[in-house]
Each structure stands twice: as C-alpha cells, then as structure tokens.
Amino acid sequence: MSTVEKQGVSSPRSVVSELDEPRWAVISFERCEKAGLTHQQARHELDRLEDHGIAGLCLVTDEAARRLQD
C-alpha cells in the first residue's frame, strides 16, 4: 500500500491544491472586498480593484478575512 493510500487518498491525481480551492479572499484597508475565490480568481479580482484605485489590497484565506471582521 502506498503512502498516499495509507493517508486515505485514492491517488495523487485526486489531491487538489489549496490554491484551487475556493478559500481565498481579497481584502483592502477598508474591508473584505470579495471572498470564496480560488487563488487565481482572487489574483484577477485584486488586479481589477487595483485598476480602480483601491488601496491596501492583499490576498488572504477566507478564515483570516473573517477574523478581520470581528
């Protein structure tokens, strides 16, 4: 039995990168601009917001973005 099978994953192809999971958010100095994005979607959103002059943009996990709202 391979290490992957021992860990409960059927094959390396079934492992999804965290970057592909909808767990990324774009935040600004003001608020969480958008959450629930893949990393690629978040990069596009960050670029779009930069083009509109939004300051203080950063990519974080949704979990980190939720903590900012507390």
XYZ file of C-alpha atoms in Angstrom:
70
model
C 0.000 0.000 0.000
C 1.420 3.384 -0.974
C 1.785 6.330 1.390
C -0.999 8.135 -0.459
C -3.371 5.204 0.041
C -2.464 4.957 3.731
C -3.480 8.587 4.179
C -6.931 7.877 2.747
C -6.352 9.477 -0.652
C -7.071 7.201 -3.596
C -4.437 8.647 -5.935
C -2.160 11.667 -6.289
C -4.438 12.950 -9.086
C -7.310 13.341 -6.611
C -5.293 15.716 -4.409
C -6.330 19.297 -5.120
C -4.020 22.193 -4.403
C -5.176 24.704 -1.788
C -4.709 27.310 -4.497
C -7.536 25.698 -6.487
C -9.931 25.629 -3.530
C -12.462 28.470 -3.136
C -10.902 29.626 0.127
C -9.208 32.897 -0.808
C -10.268 36.472 -0.146
C -9.174 39.918 -1.291
C -9.035 42.486 1.485
C -8.338 46.215 1.433
C -7.662 48.771 4.142
C -11.428 49.243 4.322
C -12.939 45.727 4.307
C -13.073 42.266 2.795
C -13.676 43.060 -0.856
C -14.527 39.533 -2.005
C -14.213 36.020 -0.552
C -14.778 32.411 -1.565
C -12.445 32.596 -4.549
C -9.780 30.312 -5.942
C -6.324 31.856 -5.761
C -6.399 32.608 -9.498
C -9.808 34.303 -9.197
C -8.526 36.291 -6.219
C -5.498 37.479 -8.244
C -7.811 38.664 -11.025
C -10.028 40.457 -8.507
C -7.002 42.075 -6.874
C -5.795 43.314 -10.274
C -9.270 44.625 -11.121
C -9.530 46.508 -7.826
C -6.009 47.923 -8.227
C -7.084 49.262 -11.615
C -9.923 51.072 -9.803
C -7.508 52.649 -7.306
C -8.479 50.594 -4.222
C -5.631 50.838 -1.705
C -4.126 48.273 0.658
C -5.080 45.142 -1.245
C -3.936 41.759 -0.059
C -4.806 38.096 -0.671
C -5.586 36.068 2.439
C -7.574 32.950 3.282
C -11.295 33.330 3.953
C -10.582 32.314 7.545
C -8.163 35.227 8.001
C -10.622 37.617 6.339
C -13.368 36.540 8.775
C -11.091 37.354 11.718
C -10.677 40.894 10.432
C -14.422 41.404 10.620
C -14.595 40.536 14.335
